[in-house]
Amino acid sequence: MTSTRSATLFALALLAPALIYILTIVAYPLFDTIVLSFTNASLRQDYDFVGWANYQRIFGAGNFTEVIIRTFIWTFFSVSMKMVIGMCGAVLLNAAIPGQALFRILTMPPWIVPMAIGIFMWGWMYNGQFGMISGLLQNFGITDGPIAWLAYGNTAFWATIVTDVWIGVPMVTIYFLAAMQSIPRDLHEAAWTDGAGRFYRFRRITVPLMVPAIITMSLLSLIATFNSFDIIWILTQGGPSGSTTTMIIDTYKTAMGSRKYGEGAARAVVISLFVTAFCIVYFRAVRKLQQGEAK
Amino acid sequence: MIDRYSLLEVVGLYVGIAIFLFFVLAPFIEGFLVSLKPLAQLFSTPYSFIPKNWSFDAYVNMWVSVPALGMHIFNSFFISTVVTLIVVVIVVPAAYAFARFNFTGAGLMLGAFLAVNMFSGAVLLIPLFRLMRTLGLLNTYWAMIVPGAAFLIPSSVWLLRTYMMRIPRELDEAAWVDGASRLYTLRRVILPLAMPGIVVVAIMTFIGAYAQQFIFALTFNSKTEFMPLPIGLFAFFGKQEVIWNELMAASFVGILPVMIVIVFLQRYLVAGLTAGAVKQ
């Protein structure tokens, strides 16, 4: 008995630094956010508790509900596109053709290069007067005049989604590729001997066996996309006229722009509730997949 | 090899890969070409993809336009290096504890670590700002290092735990039977064997730390001398116009080392990514 107790103490001692760090820098701030959301805290040091006033205000005006809906639409399109393009990428990179190794390396830069720098490059590509997208469209005579992608609500909304997809695709591709390669070869060989064609095998062997990977990745990607800040902030700062303002951007503007910490915290709490819900779904899915594997 | 590709299929595959890679690499290609064009050429129509007259001026002038550029690049590396050191020192013992000891609450704690991974710094920005202010860390390197490391610890714990669980348990037990203390076992038996895994964690952390340097730096620091590259690049945004060619040149100089890391270590990165994407 004493040996198990000393083992536990040893394990806890090893864990202590990590636990203290996370408690101080993540758990305490999370708690502080909840407390602040019930106050009228601002740049001034002292503040009062105001009950549910902040929540009533953000949901009363109708503005935030709109932001929530926009965030979900934004996230939905971004994640779906990441999954589809990532799957296409994985299929292409899985093909046994010369150059395969090089192509895989070339996929990685958007994932590895500091996000902000990739986004600056997109900022130029979207430039209305002289950027590449506008320029090429004009040169090929597809559009008459220049298009300032980030200047109109509609195009800015899609432009930020495309950049988010671009940043997310490498990770999805590599993850799907790894999942694809872990499928036993004999399954494909057996089906091939039975005369199954390439597309038939993809539909009947590859896709079903990749369902766990697809579910895991879409949930992880959903959470990351939902939290996406840098892309929108650098490209549009939530504009023009709020068309790219997602929940994170709105929270940042309220808290850091207007210095309304209390109101910002209430928004952050709403975001945290959504993230928590996603986490629960994710944990459940992973557990279910594990049980499926065990059978 | 089972069924061979027909010529048509091979062509189709290469075309597909070309389109895919163009989507992935277009901003880099365009950015690189922009860095080789004189500014006047950028702002002239019609648009030309390839520079009409090549020029390396941007790579020379950028150091003059933004005198602090070298400092920003140094800051980025310095911050990432310190974050990596902190993460490795904290994560190695924690991962070992989770990999080897079955104590009450271990599962719960692992789950909590995973949940932390799901929260972004952006959500916790207000209390973190207040915390940094209280600790007097605003406008220092620490305001970017301390929160930066926190959000990289959980995924690293998971990754290294998975790696350490593959090291046979018998090795620890044999060392204990021989009378070695637990700490000695960790240091002399496990640490050397886990080294490849630790290297992967360090590389992933370094890249992660370098990549995430935006929101904390934007909010917790306003001093040029501590600004990392992503924020420092805003200096190219002038009052009238953006000096795009120099901005792109500075971007490339700043990310070159990371690019080199990718080329040499991509094998480890793929292994790390797939292990880290939480295959529980």
Coordinates of C-alpha atoms in Angstrom, one line a residue:
Chain A
M1 CA 0.0 0.0 0.0
T2 CA 2.7 2.5 1.0
S3 CA 4.4 1.9 -2.4
T4 CA 1.3 2.9 -4.3
R5 CA 0.9 5.9 -2.2
S6 CA 4.4 7.0 -2.8
A7 CA 3.9 6.3 -6.5
T8 CA 0.9 8.6 -6.5
L9 CA 2.8 11.3 -4.7
F10 CA 5.7 10.9 -7.1
A11 CA 3.3 11.2 -10.1
L12 CA 1.6 14.3 -8.6
A13 CA 5.0 15.9 -8.0
L14 CA 5.8 15.3 -11.6
L15 CA 2.5 16.8 -12.6
A16 CA 2.6 19.8 -10.3
P17 CA 4.4 22.3 -12.6
A18 CA 2.0 21.6 -15.4
L19 CA -1.0 21.7 -13.2
I20 CA 0.0 24.9 -11.5
Y21 CA 0.8 26.5 -14.9
I22 CA -2.6 25.6 -16.4
L23 CA -4.5 26.5 -13.3
T24 CA -2.9 30.0 -13.2
I25 CA -3.0 30.8 -16.9
V26 CA -6.1 29.0 -18.1
A27 CA -8.4 27.9 -15.3
Y28 CA -8.2 31.1 -13.2
P29 CA -8.8 33.4 -16.2
L30 CA -11.8 31.2 -17.2
F31 CA -13.2 31.7 -13.7
D32 CA -12.3 35.4 -13.8
T33 CA -14.2 35.8 -17.1
I34 CA -17.3 34.4 -15.5
V35 CA -17.0 36.8 -12.5
L36 CA -16.3 39.8 -14.8
S37 CA -19.3 39.0 -17.0
F38 CA -21.5 40.0 -14.1
T39 CA -19.7 43.3 -13.5
N40 CA -19.4 46.7 -15.2
A41 CA -15.6 46.5 -15.3
S42 CA -13.8 48.9 -17.6
L43 CA -10.5 50.5 -17.7
R44 CA -11.0 51.9 -14.2
Q45 CA -9.8 49.7 -11.5
D46 CA -13.0 49.5 -9.4
Y47 CA -16.2 48.0 -10.6
D48 CA -19.6 46.9 -9.3
F49 CA -21.7 43.7 -9.8
V50 CA -24.6 44.3 -12.1
G51 CA -26.2 40.9 -12.2
W52 CA -27.4 39.7 -15.6
A53 CA -27.3 43.2 -17.1
N54 CA -24.5 42.4 -19.6
Y55 CA -26.3 39.3 -20.8
Q56 CA -29.6 41.1 -21.2
R57 CA -27.8 43.9 -23.1
I58 CA -26.0 41.6 -25.6
F59 CA -29.1 39.5 -26.3
G60 CA -31.6 42.3 -26.0
A61 CA -30.2 44.4 -28.8
G62 CA -30.5 41.6 -31.3
N63 CA -27.1 42.5 -32.6
F64 CA -25.2 39.6 -30.9
T65 CA -27.7 37.0 -32.0
E66 CA -26.9 38.1 -35.6
V67 CA -23.2 37.7 -34.8
I68 CA -23.8 34.2 -33.4
I69 CA -25.6 33.1 -36.6
R70 CA -23.0 34.7 -38.8
T71 CA -20.3 32.8 -36.8
F72 CA -22.0 29.5 -37.4
I73 CA -22.5 30.1 -41.1
W74 CA -18.8 31.2 -41.4
T75 CA -17.6 28.1 -39.5
F76 CA -19.9 25.7 -41.4
F77 CA -18.7 26.7 -44.8
S78 CA -15.0 26.9 -43.7
V79 CA -15.0 23.5 -42.1
S80 CA -16.9 21.8 -45.0
M81 CA -14.5 23.2 -47.5
K82 CA -11.5 22.1 -45.4
M83 CA -12.9 18.6 -45.2
V84 CA -13.6 18.3 -49.0
I85 CA -10.4 19.9 -50.2
G86 CA -8.4 18.0 -47.5
M87 CA -9.9 14.7 -48.7
C88 CA -9.1 15.5 -52.3
G89 CA -5.6 16.4 -51.3
A90 CA -5.1 13.2 -49.4
V91 CA -6.3 11.1 -52.3
L92 CA -4.0 12.9 -54.7
L93 CA -1.0 12.7 -52.3
N94 CA -1.7 9.0 -51.7
A95 CA -1.2 8.1 -55.3
A96 CA 1.9 6.1 -56.0
I97 CA 3.5 8.4 -58.6
P98 CA 6.9 10.0 -58.9
G99 CA 7.3 13.2 -56.9
Q100 CA 5.0 12.1 -54.2
A101 CA 7.4 12.9 -51.3
L102 CA 8.1 16.4 -52.7
F103 CA 4.4 17.1 -53.1
R104 CA 3.8 16.2 -49.5
I105 CA 6.4 18.6 -48.3
L106 CA 5.0 21.3 -50.5
T107 CA 1.6 21.0 -48.9
M108 CA 2.8 22.0 -45.5
P109 CA 3.8 25.7 -45.7
P110 CA 0.4 27.3 -44.8
W111 CA 0.3 25.2 -41.7
I112 CA 3.8 25.9 -40.5
V113 CA 4.5 29.5 -41.6
P114 CA 3.4 32.0 -38.9
M115 CA -0.3 32.6 -39.6
A116 CA -0.1 36.3 -39.7
I117 CA 2.5 36.2 -42.5
G118 CA 0.4 34.0 -44.7
I119 CA -2.5 36.3 -44.1
F120 CA -0.5 39.4 -45.1
M121 CA 0.1 37.6 -48.4
W122 CA -3.6 37.0 -48.9
G123 CA -4.1 40.7 -48.1
W124 CA -2.1 41.5 -51.1
M125 CA -3.8 38.9 -53.3
Y126 CA -7.2 40.4 -52.4
N127 CA -6.0 44.0 -53.1
G128 CA -8.6 45.6 -55.3
Q129 CA -6.5 47.6 -57.6
F130 CA -3.4 45.5 -58.1
G131 CA -3.8 42.2 -56.4
M132 CA -3.3 38.9 -58.1
I133 CA -6.9 37.6 -58.0
S134 CA -8.3 40.9 -59.4
G135 CA -5.4 41.3 -61.8
L136 CA -5.6 37.8 -63.3
L137 CA -9.4 38.0 -63.7
Q138 CA -9.0 41.3 -65.6
N139 CA -6.1 40.0 -67.7
F140 CA -8.1 37.0 -68.8
G141 CA -11.1 39.3 -69.5
I142 CA -13.3 37.6 -67.0
T143 CA -14.1 40.8 -65.2
D144 CA -14.1 44.3 -66.7
G145 CA -12.8 46.3 -63.8
P146 CA -10.9 45.7 -60.6
I147 CA -12.7 44.0 -57.7
A148 CA -11.8 45.1 -54.2
W149 CA -12.6 41.8 -52.5
L150 CA -12.3 43.1 -49.0
A151 CA -14.3 46.3 -49.5
Y152 CA -17.8 44.7 -49.9
G153 CA -19.6 42.7 -47.2
N154 CA -20.4 39.7 -49.3
T155 CA -17.0 39.2 -51.0
A156 CA -15.2 40.0 -47.8
F157 CA -17.1 37.3 -46.0
W158 CA -16.1 34.7 -48.5
A159 CA -12.6 36.0 -48.8
T160 CA -12.0 35.4 -45.1
I161 CA -13.4 31.9 -45.4
V162 CA -11.1 31.1 -48.3
T163 CA -8.1 32.2 -46.3
D164 CA -9.2 30.2 -43.3
V165 CA -9.7 27.1 -45.5
W166 CA -6.2 27.7 -46.9
I167 CA -4.6 27.7 -43.5
G168 CA -6.5 24.6 -42.3
V169 CA -6.2 22.4 -45.4
P170 CA -2.6 21.2 -44.9
M171 CA -3.3 19.7 -41.4
V172 CA -6.5 18.1 -42.6
T173 CA -4.8 16.7 -45.7
I174 CA -1.8 15.2 -43.8
Y175 CA -4.1 13.7 -41.2
F176 CA -6.4 12.1 -43.7
L177 CA -3.4 10.9 -45.6
A178 CA -2.1 9.2 -42.5
A179 CA -5.5 7.6 -41.8
M180 CA -5.7 6.4 -45.5
Q181 CA -2.3 4.8 -45.2
S182 CA -3.2 2.9 -42.0
I183 CA -5.9 1.0 -44.0
P184 CA -4.6 -2.5 -44.4
R185 CA -3.4 -3.1 -48.0
D186 CA -4.9 -6.6 -48.1
L187 CA -8.4 -5.2 -48.1
H188 CA -7.8 -3.3 -51.3
E189 CA -5.9 -6.3 -52.8
A190 CA -8.7 -8.7 -52.0
A191 CA -11.3 -6.4 -53.5
W192 CA -9.1 -5.9 -56.5
T193 CA -8.9 -9.7 -57.1
D194 CA -12.6 -9.7 -57.0
G195 CA -12.6 -7.2 -59.8
A196 CA -13.5 -4.1 -57.9
G197 CA -12.5 -0.9 -59.6
R198 CA -10.5 2.0 -58.1
F199 CA -13.5 4.3 -57.5
Y200 CA -15.6 1.4 -56.1
R201 CA -12.9 0.5 -53.7
F202 CA -12.6 4.2 -52.6
R203 CA -16.3 4.4 -51.9
R204 CA -16.7 1.0 -50.3
I205 CA -13.4 0.5 -48.4
T206 CA -11.5 3.8 -48.0
V207 CA -14.3 6.1 -47.1
P208 CA -16.1 3.8 -44.5
L209 CA -12.8 3.1 -42.8
M210 CA -12.0 6.7 -42.6
V211 CA -15.2 7.8 -40.9
P212 CA -13.5 7.9 -37.5
A213 CA -10.7 10.2 -38.9
I214 CA -13.3 12.4 -40.6
I215 CA -15.4 12.8 -37.5
T216 CA -12.4 13.5 -35.3
M217 CA -10.9 16.0 -37.7
S218 CA -14.2 17.8 -38.4
L219 CA -14.8 18.4 -34.7
L220 CA -11.2 19.5 -34.1
S221 CA -11.4 21.8 -37.1
L222 CA -14.8 23.1 -36.0
I223 CA -13.4 24.2 -32.7
A224 CA -10.3 25.8 -34.3
T225 CA -12.4 27.6 -36.9
F226 CA -14.9 28.8 -34.4
N227 CA -12.0 30.4 -32.5
S228 CA -10.3 31.9 -35.5
F229 CA -9.2 35.4 -34.9
D230 CA -6.0 36.4 -36.8
I231 CA -7.4 35.9 -40.3
I232 CA -10.4 38.2 -39.9
W233 CA -8.6 40.7 -37.8
I234 CA -5.7 41.2 -40.2
L235 CA -7.8 41.1 -43.4
T236 CA -10.9 43.1 -42.4
Q237 CA -11.0 43.8 -38.6
G238 CA -14.6 42.5 -38.8
G239 CA -15.7 45.0 -41.5
P240 CA -16.9 46.2 -43.8
S241 CA -19.8 47.3 -41.7
G242 CA -19.7 44.2 -39.5
S243 CA -20.0 41.7 -42.4
T244 CA -17.1 39.6 -41.1
T245 CA -17.6 40.2 -37.4
T246 CA -17.7 36.7 -35.8
M247 CA -18.2 36.2 -32.0
I248 CA -14.4 36.3 -31.3
I249 CA -14.0 39.5 -33.2
D250 CA -17.0 41.1 -31.6
T251 CA -15.6 40.1 -28.1
Y252 CA -12.2 41.5 -28.9
K253 CA -13.8 44.8 -30.2
T254 CA -15.9 45.2 -27.1
A255 CA -13.2 44.3 -24.6
M256 CA -10.0 45.6 -26.1
G257 CA -11.4 48.2 -28.5
S258 CA -14.0 49.9 -26.3
R259 CA -12.5 48.7 -23.0
K260 CA -15.8 47.3 -21.8
Y261 CA -14.4 44.3 -19.9
G262 CA -17.7 43.3 -18.3
E263 CA -19.6 43.2 -21.6
G264 CA -16.7 41.6 -23.4
A265 CA -16.5 38.9 -20.7
A266 CA -20.2 38.1 -21.1
R267 CA -19.6 37.5 -24.8
A268 CA -16.5 35.4 -23.9
V269 CA -18.7 33.3 -21.6
V270 CA -21.2 32.6 -24.4
I271 CA -18.3 31.6 -26.6
S272 CA -17.0 29.3 -23.9
L273 CA -20.3 27.6 -23.5
F274 CA -20.4 26.8 -27.2
V275 CA -16.8 25.5 -27.1
T276 CA -17.7 23.4 -24.1
A277 CA -20.6 21.9 -26.0
F278 CA -18.3 21.1 -28.9
C279 CA -15.8 19.5 -26.5
I280 CA -18.5 17.3 -25.0
V281 CA -19.6 16.2 -28.5
Y282 CA -16.0 15.6 -29.4
F283 CA -15.2 13.5 -26.2
R284 CA -18.4 11.4 -26.8
A285 CA -17.5 10.8 -30.4
V286 CA -14.0 9.8 -29.6
R287 CA -15.2 7.4 -26.9
K288 CA -17.8 5.9 -29.2
L289 CA -15.2 5.4 -31.9
Q290 CA -12.9 3.7 -29.4
Q291 CA -15.6 1.3 -28.3
G292 CA -16.3 0.6 -32.0
E293 CA -12.6 -0.2 -32.5
A294 CA -12.6 -2.5 -29.4
K295 CA -15.4 -4.7 -30.8
Chain B
M1 CA 1.4 -3.0 -56.7
I2 CA -2.1 -3.8 -57.7
D3 CA -3.8 -2.2 -60.7
R4 CA -1.5 0.2 -62.5
Y5 CA -2.6 3.7 -63.4
S6 CA -3.5 4.2 -67.0
L7 CA -1.8 7.1 -68.8
L8 CA -5.0 9.1 -68.6
E9 CA -5.2 8.5 -64.8
V10 CA -1.5 9.6 -64.4
V11 CA -2.2 12.8 -66.3
G12 CA -5.3 13.4 -64.2
L13 CA -3.4 12.9 -61.0
Y14 CA -0.7 15.3 -61.9
V15 CA -3.2 17.9 -63.0
G16 CA -5.1 17.4 -59.8
I17 CA -2.0 17.8 -57.7
A18 CA -1.0 20.9 -59.7
I19 CA -4.3 22.5 -58.9
F20 CA -4.2 21.5 -55.3
L21 CA -0.6 22.7 -54.8
F22 CA -1.4 25.9 -56.7
F23 CA -4.1 26.7 -54.1
V24 CA -1.7 25.9 -51.3
L25 CA 1.3 27.8 -52.7
A26 CA -0.2 30.7 -54.7
P27 CA 0.1 33.3 -51.9
F28 CA 3.8 32.3 -51.4
I29 CA 4.6 32.3 -55.1
E30 CA 2.8 35.6 -55.5
G31 CA 4.4 37.0 -52.3
F32 CA 7.9 36.0 -53.5
L33 CA 7.4 37.5 -57.0
V34 CA 6.1 40.7 -55.4
S35 CA 9.2 40.9 -53.2
L36 CA 11.3 40.9 -56.5
K37 CA 9.3 43.7 -58.2
P38 CA 10.0 47.4 -57.8
L39 CA 7.2 49.2 -55.9
A40 CA 6.2 51.3 -59.0
Q41 CA 5.6 48.1 -61.0
L42 CA 3.2 46.7 -58.4
F43 CA 1.0 49.7 -58.7
S44 CA 0.8 49.8 -62.5
T45 CA -1.8 48.2 -64.7
P46 CA -2.2 45.8 -66.4
Y47 CA -1.3 43.3 -63.7
S48 CA 1.7 41.0 -64.5
F49 CA 2.4 37.9 -62.6
I50 CA 6.1 37.7 -63.5
P51 CA 8.2 40.7 -62.7
K52 CA 9.0 42.8 -65.8
N53 CA 12.3 44.0 -64.3
W54 CA 13.7 41.9 -61.5
S55 CA 15.0 43.8 -58.5
F56 CA 16.4 42.8 -55.1
D57 CA 16.0 46.4 -53.8
A58 CA 13.2 45.3 -51.4
Y59 CA 15.6 43.0 -49.6
V60 CA 18.0 45.9 -49.1
N61 CA 15.6 48.7 -48.5
M62 CA 13.4 47.0 -46.0
W63 CA 16.1 47.3 -43.3
V64 CA 16.1 51.0 -43.9
S65 CA 12.3 51.5 -44.1
V66 CA 11.8 49.6 -40.8
P67 CA 15.0 49.9 -38.8
A68 CA 13.6 47.6 -36.1
L69 CA 13.1 44.7 -38.5
G70 CA 16.1 42.8 -37.4
M71 CA 15.0 43.2 -33.8
H72 CA 11.5 41.9 -34.7
I73 CA 12.9 38.8 -36.3
F74 CA 15.2 38.2 -33.3
N75 CA 12.2 38.7 -30.9
S76 CA 10.2 36.1 -32.7
F77 CA 12.9 33.6 -32.4
F78 CA 13.7 34.5 -28.8
I79 CA 10.1 34.2 -27.7
S80 CA 9.6 30.9 -29.5
T81 CA 12.8 29.5 -28.0
V82 CA 11.9 30.4 -24.5
V83 CA 8.4 29.1 -24.9
T84 CA 9.8 25.8 -26.2
L85 CA 12.2 25.5 -23.2
I86 CA 9.4 26.1 -20.8
V87 CA 7.0 23.7 -22.5
V88 CA 9.6 20.9 -22.7
V89 CA 10.6 21.3 -19.0
I90 CA 7.0 21.2 -17.8
V91 CA 5.8 18.5 -20.3
V92 CA 8.4 15.8 -19.9
P93 CA 7.6 15.0 -16.2
A94 CA 3.9 15.4 -16.7
A95 CA 3.8 13.1 -19.7
Y96 CA 5.8 10.5 -17.8
A97 CA 3.3 10.7 -14.9
F98 CA 0.4 10.2 -17.2
A99 CA 2.1 7.4 -19.2
R100 CA 3.2 5.3 -16.2
F101 CA 1.2 5.9 -13.1
N102 CA -2.5 5.0 -12.6
F103 CA -3.7 7.3 -9.9
T104 CA -7.2 8.6 -9.0
G105 CA -8.2 11.5 -11.2
A106 CA -5.6 10.8 -13.9
G107 CA -8.2 10.3 -16.5
L108 CA -10.0 13.4 -15.5
M109 CA -6.9 15.5 -15.6
L110 CA -6.0 14.2 -19.0
G111 CA -9.5 15.2 -20.2
A112 CA -9.1 18.6 -18.6
F113 CA -5.8 19.1 -20.5
L114 CA -7.5 18.1 -23.7
A115 CA -10.3 20.7 -23.0
V116 CA -7.7 23.4 -22.4
N117 CA -6.5 22.6 -25.9
M118 CA -9.9 23.6 -27.2
F119 CA -9.9 27.1 -25.7
S120 CA -8.2 29.8 -27.7
G121 CA -6.3 32.7 -26.1
A122 CA -8.7 35.0 -27.7
V123 CA -11.5 33.9 -25.4
L124 CA -9.5 34.4 -22.3
L125 CA -7.9 37.7 -23.4
I126 CA -9.6 40.0 -20.9
P127 CA -8.6 38.1 -17.7
L128 CA -5.2 37.4 -19.2
F129 CA -4.8 41.1 -19.8
R130 CA -5.7 41.8 -16.2
L131 CA -3.4 39.1 -14.9
M132 CA -0.5 40.3 -16.9
R133 CA -1.2 43.9 -15.7
T134 CA -1.4 42.7 -12.1
L135 CA 1.9 40.8 -12.4
G136 CA 3.4 43.8 -14.1
L137 CA 4.3 41.8 -17.2
L138 CA 2.6 44.0 -19.8
N139 CA 5.1 45.3 -22.4
T140 CA 7.7 42.7 -21.6
Y141 CA 8.7 39.4 -23.4
W142 CA 6.9 37.5 -20.6
A143 CA 3.5 38.8 -21.6
M144 CA 3.9 36.9 -24.9
I145 CA 5.9 34.0 -23.5
V146 CA 3.8 33.0 -20.5
P147 CA 0.3 32.8 -22.1
G148 CA 1.9 31.4 -25.3
A149 CA 3.4 28.4 -23.5
A150 CA 0.1 27.7 -21.6
F151 CA -1.8 26.9 -24.8
L152 CA 0.9 24.7 -26.1
I153 CA 1.4 22.5 -23.0
P154 CA -1.8 20.3 -23.2
S155 CA -1.3 19.0 -26.8
S156 CA 2.4 18.4 -26.0
V157 CA 1.5 16.4 -22.9
W158 CA -0.8 14.2 -25.0
L159 CA 1.8 13.7 -27.8
L160 CA 4.6 12.8 -25.4
R161 CA 2.4 10.6 -23.3
T162 CA 1.5 8.5 -26.4
Y163 CA 5.2 8.3 -27.2
M164 CA 6.3 7.3 -23.7
M165 CA 3.6 4.6 -23.5
R166 CA 5.4 2.8 -26.3
I167 CA 8.5 2.4 -24.2
P168 CA 8.3 -1.0 -22.5
R169 CA 7.2 -0.8 -18.8
E170 CA 9.7 -3.6 -18.0
L171 CA 12.6 -1.2 -18.4
D172 CA 11.3 1.0 -15.5
E173 CA 10.6 -2.1 -13.4
A174 CA 14.0 -3.6 -14.0
A175 CA 15.6 -0.4 -12.9
W176 CA 13.5 -0.2 -9.7
V177 CA 14.4 -3.9 -8.9
D178 CA 18.1 -2.9 -9.3
G179 CA 17.5 -0.3 -6.6
A180 CA 17.3 2.8 -8.7
S181 CA 15.0 5.6 -7.4
R182 CA 12.0 6.7 -9.5
L183 CA 13.6 10.0 -10.4
Y184 CA 16.9 8.3 -11.4
T185 CA 14.9 5.9 -13.6
L186 CA 13.2 8.8 -15.3
R187 CA 16.4 10.6 -15.9
R188 CA 18.7 7.7 -16.9
V189 CA 16.4 5.1 -18.4
I190 CA 13.3 6.9 -19.8
L191 CA 14.7 10.3 -20.8
P192 CA 17.3 8.9 -23.3
L193 CA 14.7 6.5 -24.8
A194 CA 12.1 9.2 -25.1
M195 CA 14.5 11.7 -26.7
P196 CA 13.2 11.3 -30.3
G197 CA 9.7 12.0 -28.9
I198 CA 10.9 15.0 -27.0
V199 CA 12.6 16.4 -30.1
V200 CA 9.3 16.1 -32.0
V201 CA 7.5 17.9 -29.2
A202 CA 10.1 20.6 -29.2
I203 CA 9.9 21.2 -32.9
M204 CA 6.1 21.2 -32.9
T205 CA 6.1 23.7 -30.0
F206 CA 8.7 25.9 -31.6
I207 CA 6.6 26.1 -34.8
G208 CA 3.4 26.5 -32.8
A209 CA 4.9 29.3 -30.7
Y210 CA 6.2 31.1 -33.8
A211 CA 2.9 30.7 -35.6
Q212 CA 0.6 31.9 -32.7
Q213 CA 2.5 35.1 -32.1
F214 CA -0.2 37.5 -32.9
I215 CA -3.0 38.1 -30.5
F216 CA -1.0 38.2 -27.3
A217 CA 1.6 40.4 -28.8
L218 CA -1.1 42.7 -30.3
T219 CA -2.8 43.1 -26.9
F220 CA -0.1 42.8 -24.2
N221 CA 2.7 44.7 -25.8
S222 CA 3.0 48.1 -27.4
K223 CA 6.8 48.5 -27.3
T224 CA 8.7 48.2 -30.5
E225 CA 11.7 46.7 -28.8
F226 CA 9.7 43.6 -27.8
M227 CA 7.4 43.2 -30.9
P228 CA 7.7 39.9 -32.7
L229 CA 7.8 39.8 -36.5
P230 CA 4.0 39.4 -37.2
I231 CA 3.2 42.6 -35.4
G232 CA 6.4 44.4 -36.5
L233 CA 5.4 43.9 -40.1
F234 CA 2.6 46.4 -39.6
A235 CA 5.3 49.0 -39.8
F236 CA 5.3 48.6 -43.5
F237 CA 1.7 49.9 -43.6
G238 CA 2.5 53.6 -44.2
K239 CA 0.0 56.4 -43.9
Q240 CA -0.4 56.6 -47.7
E241 CA 0.3 53.2 -49.0
V242 CA 1.6 49.8 -48.0
I243 CA 5.2 49.1 -49.0
W244 CA 4.1 45.6 -50.3
N245 CA 7.4 44.5 -51.9
E246 CA 9.4 45.1 -48.7
L247 CA 6.7 43.6 -46.6
M248 CA 6.9 40.4 -48.6
A249 CA 10.7 40.4 -48.6
A250 CA 10.7 40.8 -44.8
S251 CA 8.1 38.0 -44.5
F252 CA 10.3 35.7 -46.5
V253 CA 13.5 36.5 -44.6
G254 CA 11.5 35.9 -41.3
I255 CA 10.1 32.6 -42.3
L256 CA 13.1 31.2 -44.2
P257 CA 14.5 29.3 -41.1
V258 CA 11.1 27.8 -40.4
M259 CA 10.9 26.7 -44.1
I260 CA 14.3 25.0 -43.8
V261 CA 13.0 23.2 -40.7
I262 CA 10.1 21.8 -42.6
V263 CA 12.3 20.5 -45.4
F264 CA 14.6 18.7 -43.1
L265 CA 12.2 17.5 -40.4
Q266 CA 9.0 16.9 -42.3
R267 CA 9.2 13.2 -41.5
Y268 CA 9.1 13.9 -37.8
L269 CA 6.4 16.5 -38.3
V270 CA 4.0 14.1 -40.0
A271 CA 4.6 11.6 -37.2
G272 CA 4.0 14.2 -34.6
L273 CA 0.9 15.6 -36.3
T274 CA -0.8 12.3 -36.6
A275 CA 0.1 11.3 -33.0
G276 CA -0.8 14.7 -31.7
A277 CA -4.3 14.7 -33.3
V278 CA -5.4 12.6 -30.4
K279 CA -5.7 9.0 -31.2
Q280 CA -6.5 8.1 -27.7

